[in-house]
């Protein structure tokens, strides 16, 4: 049956499913492949429970243009391969803009860019809870790739990490802050 007007709509069914105040658990990465899209977290939390097959909450690839907004949270929880879990990974020319939100990884990396991808961080909170070979790579690019990724920091708060002075795998340019900006250490991190 088609609902032609409001009188045909039975609102008693609304009580059967109430998605308000519901956070989301996923067991597969959200993959954005070659599309232009905005993820509006709308204050919700997306938590990924990983196994050895997946390593990121969101994977942007192949010239994707992705914006993340909405002051929600994305959490990469523990896995069999914890040091390699990431919240956001961008590869193969993807462009990602993170406007705000909380991004927490149980691994050593929260944000990862490689193979020509560019991630711009305008705001938000970032934390990586583990170490790899005694180091944290909260914002990471893979120097082993022929074409590097870029992470540009214009704002945000980074727990126990200075985006203006961090040596990623011996990279010559470890400053990820946008020119003219500087990091300020606070009492918490």
XYZ file of C-alpha atoms in Angstrom:
189
model
C 0.000 0.000 0.000
C 1.096 3.542 -0.738
C 0.715 6.265 1.851
C -0.860 9.167 0.014
C -1.371 11.430 2.973
C -0.634 11.702 6.647
C -3.944 10.037 7.613
C -2.705 6.739 6.109
C 0.437 6.739 8.248
C 0.292 4.617 11.403
C 2.671 6.135 13.924
C 2.290 3.231 16.380
C 5.093 1.440 14.488
C 7.535 4.181 15.496
C 7.845 2.640 18.961
C 9.128 -0.631 17.474
C 12.470 0.903 16.597
C 13.990 3.953 18.169
C 17.443 4.718 16.761
C 17.886 7.873 18.826
C 20.753 7.659 21.281
C 22.089 4.554 19.530
C 25.802 4.311 18.911
C 27.089 1.920 16.253
C 29.425 -1.098 16.468
C 30.913 -2.330 13.197
C 33.017 -5.354 12.328
C 33.997 -4.221 8.832
C 35.702 -1.050 7.667
C 33.618 1.705 6.128
C 35.176 1.934 2.664
C 34.702 5.053 0.545
C 36.030 4.346 -2.940
C 36.239 7.183 -5.472
C 33.204 9.104 -4.220
C 32.545 12.535 -2.735
C 30.800 12.072 0.608
C 30.299 13.649 4.038
C 30.060 11.516 7.154
C 28.052 13.436 9.742
C 28.523 11.663 13.064
C 25.754 13.793 14.624
C 27.241 13.272 18.081
C 27.160 9.470 17.874
C 30.013 7.009 18.373
C 31.131 4.460 15.798
C 33.275 1.715 17.312
C 35.024 -0.891 15.203
C 35.787 -4.286 16.720
C 38.605 -5.655 14.604
C 40.020 -8.989 13.646
C 43.117 -9.597 11.537
C 41.231 -8.798 8.283
C 40.481 -5.141 8.903
C 42.605 -2.407 10.360
C 40.660 0.868 10.116
C 37.255 2.301 10.935
C 37.175 4.326 7.686
C 39.240 3.673 4.553
C 39.165 6.424 1.900
C 40.757 5.491 -1.425
C 40.981 6.190 -5.151
C 40.501 9.965 -5.322
C 37.717 9.973 -2.733
C 36.750 13.352 -1.279
C 35.602 12.691 2.281
C 34.565 15.160 4.989
C 33.994 14.011 8.572
C 31.965 16.282 10.849
C 29.247 16.176 13.491
C 31.218 16.147 16.774
C 30.838 12.417 17.272
C 33.470 9.783 17.946
C 35.202 7.032 16.030
C 36.999 4.368 18.020
C 39.307 1.647 16.683
C 39.151 -1.009 19.391
C 41.602 -3.767 20.169
C 42.263 -6.526 17.698
C 44.541 -9.474 17.121
C 46.849 -6.983 15.427
C 46.450 -3.972 17.740
C 49.484 -1.938 16.714
C 48.104 -1.644 13.175
C 44.553 -0.484 13.886
C 43.723 3.021 12.692
C 40.683 5.219 12.862
C 41.053 6.913 9.466
C 43.223 5.596 6.611
C 43.557 7.418 3.287
C 45.330 5.959 0.254
C 45.688 6.382 -3.509
C 44.972 10.095 -3.865
C 42.054 10.333 -1.420
C 41.372 13.740 0.137
C 39.987 13.718 3.669
C 38.970 16.730 5.769
C 38.259 16.143 9.458
C 36.351 19.094 10.863
C 35.745 17.876 14.421
C 35.060 14.836 16.592
C 37.000 12.372 18.739
C 39.279 9.796 17.099
C 40.759 7.178 19.408
C 42.778 4.105 18.464
C 43.775 1.244 20.718
C 46.709 0.903 18.305
C 49.702 3.204 17.839
C 48.132 5.192 14.952
C 44.866 7.119 14.733
C 45.248 8.863 11.346
C 47.190 7.359 8.411
C 47.884 8.709 4.903
C 49.942 7.165 2.103
C 50.265 6.896 -1.693
C 49.329 10.485 -2.515
C 46.464 10.855 -0.040
C 46.011 14.118 1.866
C 44.298 14.416 5.239
C 43.543 17.867 6.661
C 42.705 18.104 10.350
C 40.772 21.256 11.258
C 39.780 20.251 14.775
C 38.925 17.364 17.072
C 40.614 15.169 19.654
C 43.131 12.440 18.690
C 44.602 9.644 20.781
C 46.553 6.436 20.158
C 46.847 4.128 23.166
C 49.621 1.722 22.121
C 53.279 1.941 21.193
C 55.081 0.286 18.297
C 58.793 -0.254 18.912
C 58.472 2.207 21.787
C 56.929 4.964 19.639
C 53.503 6.422 18.959
C 52.561 7.279 15.396
C 49.328 9.114 16.146
C 49.455 10.869 12.752
C 51.327 8.598 10.378
C 52.539 8.593 6.809
C 54.389 5.595 5.402
C 57.844 6.677 4.298
C 58.431 3.259 2.705
C 55.955 4.061 -0.095
C 57.236 5.604 -3.316
C 54.533 8.302 -3.148
C 54.028 9.718 0.333
C 50.798 10.830 1.892
C 50.334 14.143 3.685
C 48.716 15.085 6.959
C 48.067 18.798 7.470
C 47.097 20.004 10.939
C 45.196 23.292 11.229
C 43.671 22.626 14.660
C 42.808 19.938 17.168
C 44.045 18.380 20.383
C 46.522 15.486 20.346
C 47.007 13.343 23.441
C 50.686 12.798 24.303
C 51.756 13.808 20.781
C 53.244 16.967 19.262
C 52.235 17.276 15.588
C 54.867 19.987 15.072
C 57.800 17.779 16.011
C 57.404 14.064 15.593
C 59.779 11.799 13.697
C 57.768 9.276 11.668
C 60.110 6.467 10.673
C 62.965 8.944 10.165
C 61.052 11.324 7.884
C 62.951 14.489 7.097
C 59.873 16.714 7.523
C 58.027 15.690 10.636
C 56.110 18.973 11.078
C 52.459 18.404 10.181
C 51.225 21.816 11.311
C 50.012 24.264 8.703
C 52.570 27.032 8.160
C 52.253 29.804 10.717
C 50.696 27.607 13.431
C 52.389 26.176 16.506
C 51.613 23.517 19.105
C 50.820 24.408 22.705
C 51.368 21.754 25.373
C 48.674 21.700 28.038
C 48.658 19.993 31.437
C 46.657 17.000 30.195
C 48.836 15.987 27.274
